[in-house]
Amino acid sequence: MAGPGRRIATAGRPAAGVAPDLPAVWALLSAAEPSVALHGGTGRADSAEGLNGALAQARYALASARTTSPDASALIDAASLTGLGTLLTGIPAEVRTAFSRTVLGPLFEAGNPSFAALLETLEIFLACDGSWSRTAEALHLHVNTVHYRVQRVEHFTGRDLSSLYDRLDLRAALLCRPRRPARP
């Protein structure tokens, strides 16, 4: 029986007929002791030369499982980390927070209502693919207010939101922010 904090990392794909279906085995393992959160990660190798890479993938997927489901059992395959948000989950929380703090600058600090409005505008602006009018509509603001807020974001972050690379950095920084507990 697995003890608290037990982690399982697997690499490679089991040979046909040698091992049972991993998801089915995982379901049995996690159901055996529901009060214990088990975390696993898998990677794939097409040959023996690819085993080191598969192990690295499995470790990264394991870190993602720990991040996304700290209190519940989770098995994540590295192949499922297909978006920026899911990819970032494999990076340690401290590194994600430091990146977010560095890129967002003073906007990172919670508690300032002006900065909160700027962050909301940034999130919506990026979600609207940089469309001023769609951002204004989504926020129920005049388009000139959106322009002003985006200029303030650029000022505080030192980033240019007309640059794809800066947009990507800011999007990643938003995704890397620590999750704050929901207010009751």
PDB file of C-alpha atoms in Angstrom:
ATOM      1  CA  MET A   1       0.000   0.000   0.000  1.00  0.00           C
ATOM      2  CA  ALA A   2       1.376   3.420  -0.914  1.00  0.00           C
ATOM      3  CA  GLY A   3       2.081   5.853   1.895  1.00  0.00           C
ATOM      4  CA  PRO A   4       1.382   9.588   1.975  1.00  0.00           C
ATOM      5  CA  GLY A   5       3.294  11.586  -0.590  1.00  0.00           C
ATOM      6  CA  ARG A   6       4.184   8.489  -2.634  1.00  0.00           C
ATOM      7  CA  ARG A   7       5.001   9.384  -6.237  1.00  0.00           C
ATOM      8  CA  ILE A   8       5.247   7.116  -9.242  1.00  0.00           C
ATOM      9  CA  ALA A   9       7.094   8.144 -12.418  1.00  0.00           C
ATOM     10  CA  THR A  10       7.086   5.881 -15.427  1.00  0.00           C
ATOM     11  CA  ALA A  11       9.040   6.174 -18.644  1.00  0.00           C
ATOM     12  CA  GLY A  12       8.417   4.606 -21.992  1.00  0.00           C
ATOM     13  CA  ARG A  13       5.532   2.533 -23.230  1.00  0.00           C
ATOM     14  CA  PRO A  14       5.203  -1.014 -21.914  1.00  0.00           C
ATOM     15  CA  ALA A  15       5.828  -3.707 -24.501  1.00  0.00           C
ATOM     16  CA  ALA A  16       2.663  -5.200 -25.943  1.00  0.00           C
ATOM     17  CA  GLY A  17       1.364  -8.069 -23.845  1.00  0.00           C
ATOM     18  CA  VAL A  18       3.882  -7.541 -21.034  1.00  0.00           C
ATOM     19  CA  ALA A  19       2.103  -4.983 -18.850  1.00  0.00           C
ATOM     20  CA  PRO A  20      -1.591  -4.266 -18.400  1.00  0.00           C
ATOM     21  CA  ASP A  21      -3.115  -1.003 -19.566  1.00  0.00           C
ATOM     22  CA  LEU A  22      -1.552   1.745 -17.416  1.00  0.00           C
ATOM     23  CA  PRO A  23      -4.690   3.889 -17.016  1.00  0.00           C
ATOM     24  CA  ALA A  24      -6.627   0.858 -15.770  1.00  0.00           C
ATOM     25  CA  VAL A  25      -3.874  -0.033 -13.299  1.00  0.00           C
ATOM     26  CA  TRP A  26      -3.691   3.608 -12.201  1.00  0.00           C
ATOM     27  CA  ALA A  27      -7.429   3.666 -11.521  1.00  0.00           C
ATOM     28  CA  LEU A  28      -7.082   0.574  -9.321  1.00  0.00           C
ATOM     29  CA  LEU A  29      -4.089   2.032  -7.462  1.00  0.00           C
ATOM     30  CA  SER A  30      -5.712   5.366  -6.738  1.00  0.00           C
ATOM     31  CA  ALA A  31      -8.992   3.707  -5.699  1.00  0.00           C
ATOM     32  CA  ALA A  32      -7.221   1.356  -3.259  1.00  0.00           C
ATOM     33  CA  GLU A  33      -6.488   4.189  -0.829  1.00  0.00           C
ATOM     34  CA  PRO A  34      -8.502   7.281  -1.845  1.00  0.00           C
ATOM     35  CA  SER A  35      -7.199   9.344   1.082  1.00  0.00           C
ATOM     36  CA  VAL A  36      -3.661   9.169  -0.339  1.00  0.00           C
ATOM     37  CA  ALA A  37      -2.911  11.370  -3.328  1.00  0.00           C
ATOM     38  CA  LEU A  38      -0.786   9.474  -5.836  1.00  0.00           C
ATOM     39  CA  HIS A  39       0.964  11.331  -8.638  1.00  0.00           C
ATOM     40  CA  GLY A  40       2.448   9.824 -11.766  1.00  0.00           C
ATOM     41  CA  GLY A  41       3.961  10.954 -15.015  1.00  0.00           C
ATOM     42  CA  THR A  42       4.624   9.085 -18.223  1.00  0.00           C
ATOM     43  CA  GLY A  43       6.846   9.688 -21.219  1.00  0.00           C
ATOM     44  CA  ARG A  44       7.342   7.851 -24.462  1.00  0.00           C
ATOM     45  CA  ALA A  45      10.365   6.299 -26.124  1.00  0.00           C
ATOM     46  CA  ASP A  46      10.448   4.720 -29.557  1.00  0.00           C
ATOM     47  CA  SER A  47      13.778   2.997 -28.956  1.00  0.00           C
ATOM     48  CA  ALA A  48      16.291   2.237 -26.220  1.00  0.00           C
ATOM     49  CA  GLU A  49      18.201   5.389 -27.176  1.00  0.00           C
ATOM     50  CA  GLY A  50      15.118   7.440 -26.306  1.00  0.00           C
ATOM     51  CA  LEU A  51      14.763   6.147 -22.738  1.00  0.00           C
ATOM     52  CA  ASN A  52      16.617   9.072 -21.146  1.00  0.00           C
ATOM     53  CA  GLY A  53      14.308  11.461 -22.941  1.00  0.00           C
ATOM     54  CA  ALA A  54      11.263   9.452 -21.898  1.00  0.00           C
ATOM     55  CA  LEU A  55      12.409   9.567 -18.284  1.00  0.00           C
ATOM     56  CA  ALA A  56      12.822  13.355 -18.488  1.00  0.00           C
ATOM     57  CA  GLN A  57       9.323  13.606 -19.988  1.00  0.00           C
ATOM     58  CA  ALA A  58       7.909  11.415 -17.222  1.00  0.00           C
ATOM     59  CA  ARG A  59       9.552  13.528 -14.526  1.00  0.00           C
ATOM     60  CA  TYR A  60       8.154  16.704 -16.073  1.00  0.00           C
ATOM     61  CA  ALA A  61       4.681  15.154 -16.331  1.00  0.00           C
ATOM     62  CA  LEU A  62       5.003  14.050 -12.703  1.00  0.00           C
ATOM     63  CA  ALA A  63       5.782  17.629 -11.654  1.00  0.00           C
ATOM     64  CA  SER A  64       2.727  18.753 -13.610  1.00  0.00           C
ATOM     65  CA  ALA A  65       0.546  16.160 -11.861  1.00  0.00           C
ATOM     66  CA  ARG A  66       1.746  17.373  -8.474  1.00  0.00           C
ATOM     67  CA  THR A  67       0.996  20.985  -9.408  1.00  0.00           C
ATOM     68  CA  THR A  68      -2.412  20.506 -10.991  1.00  0.00           C
ATOM     69  CA  SER A  69      -3.763  17.956  -8.482  1.00  0.00           C
ATOM     70  CA  PRO A  70      -1.945  18.388  -5.164  1.00  0.00           C
ATOM     71  CA  ASP A  71      -4.751  16.788  -3.134  1.00  0.00           C
ATOM     72  CA  ALA A  72      -6.006  14.196  -5.609  1.00  0.00           C
ATOM     73  CA  SER A  73      -4.450  11.339  -7.510  1.00  0.00           C
ATOM     74  CA  ALA A  74      -3.353  12.171 -11.039  1.00  0.00           C
ATOM     75  CA  LEU A  75      -1.506  10.428 -13.843  1.00  0.00           C
ATOM     76  CA  ILE A  76      -0.289  12.730 -16.608  1.00  0.00           C
ATOM     77  CA  ASP A  77       1.295  11.728 -19.882  1.00  0.00           C
ATOM     78  CA  ALA A  78       3.863  14.219 -21.202  1.00  0.00           C
ATOM     79  CA  ALA A  79       2.089  14.072 -24.572  1.00  0.00           C
ATOM     80  CA  SER A  80      -0.944  15.748 -22.964  1.00  0.00           C
ATOM     81  CA  LEU A  81       1.058  18.897 -22.139  1.00  0.00           C
ATOM     82  CA  THR A  82       0.064  20.554 -25.390  1.00  0.00           C
ATOM     83  CA  GLY A  83      -0.639  24.158 -24.415  1.00  0.00           C
ATOM     84  CA  LEU A  84       1.332  26.890 -22.726  1.00  0.00           C
ATOM     85  CA  GLY A  85      -0.775  26.656 -19.571  1.00  0.00           C
ATOM     86  CA  THR A  86      -0.281  22.915 -19.202  1.00  0.00           C
ATOM     87  CA  LEU A  87       3.391  23.130 -20.124  1.00  0.00           C
ATOM     88  CA  LEU A  88       4.022  25.673 -17.368  1.00  0.00           C
ATOM     89  CA  THR A  89       2.549  23.368 -14.710  1.00  0.00           C
ATOM     90  CA  GLY A  90       5.710  21.248 -14.814  1.00  0.00           C
ATOM     91  CA  ILE A  91       7.868  24.194 -13.707  1.00  0.00           C
ATOM     92  CA  PRO A  92       8.358  24.532  -9.932  1.00  0.00           C
ATOM     93  CA  ALA A  93       5.968  27.008  -8.278  1.00  0.00           C
ATOM     94  CA  GLU A  94       8.815  29.156  -6.992  1.00  0.00           C
ATOM     95  CA  VAL A  95      10.226  29.580 -10.505  1.00  0.00           C
ATOM     96  CA  ARG A  96       6.790  30.377 -11.952  1.00  0.00           C
ATOM     97  CA  THR A  97       6.194  32.989  -9.245  1.00  0.00           C
ATOM     98  CA  ALA A  98       9.616  34.585  -9.762  1.00  0.00           C
ATOM     99  CA  PHE A  99       9.012  34.766 -13.529  1.00  0.00           C
ATOM    100  CA  SER A 100       5.599  36.332 -13.032  1.00  0.00           C
ATOM    101  CA  ARG A 101       6.935  38.854 -10.525  1.00  0.00           C
ATOM    102  CA  THR A 102       9.790  39.810 -12.855  1.00  0.00           C
ATOM    103  CA  VAL A 103       7.683  40.200 -16.000  1.00  0.00           C
ATOM    104  CA  LEU A 104       4.656  41.875 -14.412  1.00  0.00           C
ATOM    105  CA  GLY A 105       6.731  44.141 -12.195  1.00  0.00           C
ATOM    106  CA  PRO A 106       4.625  46.207  -9.806  1.00  0.00           C
ATOM    107  CA  LEU A 107       1.413  44.830 -11.338  1.00  0.00           C
ATOM    108  CA  PHE A 108       2.231  41.510  -9.647  1.00  0.00           C
ATOM    109  CA  GLU A 109       1.504  42.818  -6.156  1.00  0.00           C
ATOM    110  CA  ALA A 110      -2.043  42.195  -5.020  1.00  0.00           C
ATOM    111  CA  GLY A 111      -4.180  44.663  -3.169  1.00  0.00           C
ATOM    112  CA  ASN A 112      -3.890  47.720  -5.412  1.00  0.00           C
ATOM    113  CA  PRO A 113      -7.264  48.238  -7.171  1.00  0.00           C
ATOM    114  CA  SER A 114      -5.652  50.243 -10.006  1.00  0.00           C
ATOM    115  CA  PHE A 115      -3.205  47.429 -10.731  1.00  0.00           C
ATOM    116  CA  ALA A 116      -6.018  44.876 -10.515  1.00  0.00           C
ATOM    117  CA  ALA A 117      -7.908  46.788 -13.233  1.00  0.00           C
ATOM    118  CA  LEU A 118      -4.765  46.875 -15.385  1.00  0.00           C
ATOM    119  CA  LEU A 119      -4.234  43.124 -14.974  1.00  0.00           C
ATOM    120  CA  GLU A 120      -7.853  42.419 -15.872  1.00  0.00           C
ATOM    121  CA  THR A 121      -7.495  44.610 -18.956  1.00  0.00           C
ATOM    122  CA  LEU A 122      -4.282  42.813 -19.909  1.00  0.00           C
ATOM    123  CA  GLU A 123      -5.904  39.392 -19.518  1.00  0.00           C
ATOM    124  CA  ILE A 124      -8.905  40.351 -21.629  1.00  0.00           C
ATOM    125  CA  PHE A 125      -6.771  42.156 -24.223  1.00  0.00           C
ATOM    126  CA  LEU A 126      -4.636  39.037 -24.699  1.00  0.00           C
ATOM    127  CA  ALA A 127      -7.699  36.772 -24.734  1.00  0.00           C
ATOM    128  CA  CYS A 128      -9.188  39.010 -27.455  1.00  0.00           C
ATOM    129  CA  ASP A 129      -6.007  38.642 -29.533  1.00  0.00           C
ATOM    130  CA  GLY A 130      -5.099  42.287 -29.088  1.00  0.00           C
ATOM    131  CA  SER A 131      -8.382  43.613 -30.414  1.00  0.00           C
ATOM    132  CA  TRP A 132      -9.043  47.029 -28.882  1.00  0.00           C
ATOM    133  CA  SER A 133     -12.757  47.017 -29.715  1.00  0.00           C
ATOM    134  CA  ARG A 134     -13.448  43.456 -28.494  1.00  0.00           C
ATOM    135  CA  THR A 135     -11.541  44.206 -25.279  1.00  0.00           C
ATOM    136  CA  ALA A 136     -13.563  47.383 -24.755  1.00  0.00           C
ATOM    137  CA  GLU A 137     -16.785  45.481 -25.374  1.00  0.00           C
ATOM    138  CA  ALA A 138     -15.832  42.650 -23.011  1.00  0.00           C
ATOM    139  CA  LEU A 139     -14.916  45.095 -20.235  1.00  0.00           C
ATOM    140  CA  HIS A 140     -17.828  47.477 -20.945  1.00  0.00           C
ATOM    141  CA  LEU A 141     -15.369  50.333 -21.451  1.00  0.00           C
ATOM    142  CA  HIS A 142     -14.743  52.954 -24.102  1.00  0.00           C
ATOM    143  CA  VAL A 143     -11.975  51.923 -26.505  1.00  0.00           C
ATOM    144  CA  ASN A 144      -9.910  54.961 -25.441  1.00  0.00           C
ATOM    145  CA  THR A 145      -9.946  53.662 -21.846  1.00  0.00           C
ATOM    146  CA  VAL A 146      -8.580  50.340 -23.100  1.00  0.00           C
ATOM    147  CA  HIS A 147      -5.829  52.193 -24.983  1.00  0.00           C
ATOM    148  CA  TYR A 148      -4.951  54.126 -21.826  1.00  0.00           C
ATOM    149  CA  ARG A 149      -4.868  50.998 -19.656  1.00  0.00           C
ATOM    150  CA  VAL A 150      -2.742  49.084 -22.156  1.00  0.00           C
ATOM    151  CA  GLN A 151      -0.305  52.004 -22.251  1.00  0.00           C
ATOM    152  CA  ARG A 152      -0.126  51.844 -18.437  1.00  0.00           C
ATOM    153  CA  VAL A 153       0.551  48.094 -18.583  1.00  0.00           C
ATOM    154  CA  GLU A 154       3.341  48.729 -21.092  1.00  0.00           C
ATOM    155  CA  HIS A 155       4.759  51.456 -18.851  1.00  0.00           C
ATOM    156  CA  PHE A 156       4.806  49.326 -15.703  1.00  0.00           C
ATOM    157  CA  THR A 157       6.071  46.151 -17.379  1.00  0.00           C
ATOM    158  CA  GLY A 158       8.438  47.681 -19.921  1.00  0.00           C
ATOM    159  CA  ARG A 159       6.806  45.451 -22.571  1.00  0.00           C
ATOM    160  CA  ASP A 160       5.351  46.394 -25.932  1.00  0.00           C
ATOM    161  CA  LEU A 161       1.980  44.745 -26.516  1.00  0.00           C
ATOM    162  CA  SER A 162       2.339  45.134 -30.279  1.00  0.00           C
ATOM    163  CA  SER A 163       5.233  42.644 -30.086  1.00  0.00           C
ATOM    164  CA  LEU A 164       4.299  38.956 -30.242  1.00  0.00           C
ATOM    165  CA  TYR A 165       7.228  38.006 -27.999  1.00  0.00           C
ATOM    166  CA  ASP A 166       6.211  40.516 -25.343  1.00  0.00           C
ATOM    167  CA  ARG A 167       2.602  39.315 -25.540  1.00  0.00           C
ATOM    168  CA  LEU A 168       3.792  35.750 -25.039  1.00  0.00           C
ATOM    169  CA  ASP A 169       5.914  36.773 -22.054  1.00  0.00           C
ATOM    170  CA  LEU A 170       2.985  38.610 -20.484  1.00  0.00           C
ATOM    171  CA  ARG A 171       0.590  35.720 -21.145  1.00  0.00           C
ATOM    172  CA  ALA A 172       3.032  33.281 -19.564  1.00  0.00           C
ATOM    173  CA  ALA A 173       3.491  35.623 -16.592  1.00  0.00           C
ATOM    174  CA  LEU A 174      -0.269  35.765 -16.068  1.00  0.00           C
ATOM    175  CA  LEU A 175      -0.465  31.971 -16.175  1.00  0.00           C
ATOM    176  CA  CYS A 176       2.439  31.697 -13.725  1.00  0.00           C
ATOM    177  CA  ARG A 177       0.846  33.862 -11.038  1.00  0.00           C
ATOM    178  CA  PRO A 178       0.171  31.974  -7.810  1.00  0.00           C
ATOM    179  CA  ARG A 179      -3.435  30.979  -7.432  1.00  0.00           C
ATOM    180  CA  ARG A 180      -5.171  32.951  -4.759  1.00  0.00           C
ATOM    181  CA  PRO A 181      -7.881  31.220  -2.741  1.00  0.00           C
ATOM    182  CA  ALA A 182     -11.392  32.210  -3.734  1.00  0.00           C
ATOM    183  CA  ARG A 183     -13.150  34.602  -1.402  1.00  0.00           C
ATOM    184  CA  PRO A 184     -16.224  33.244   0.398  1.00  0.00           C
TER     185      PRO A 184
END
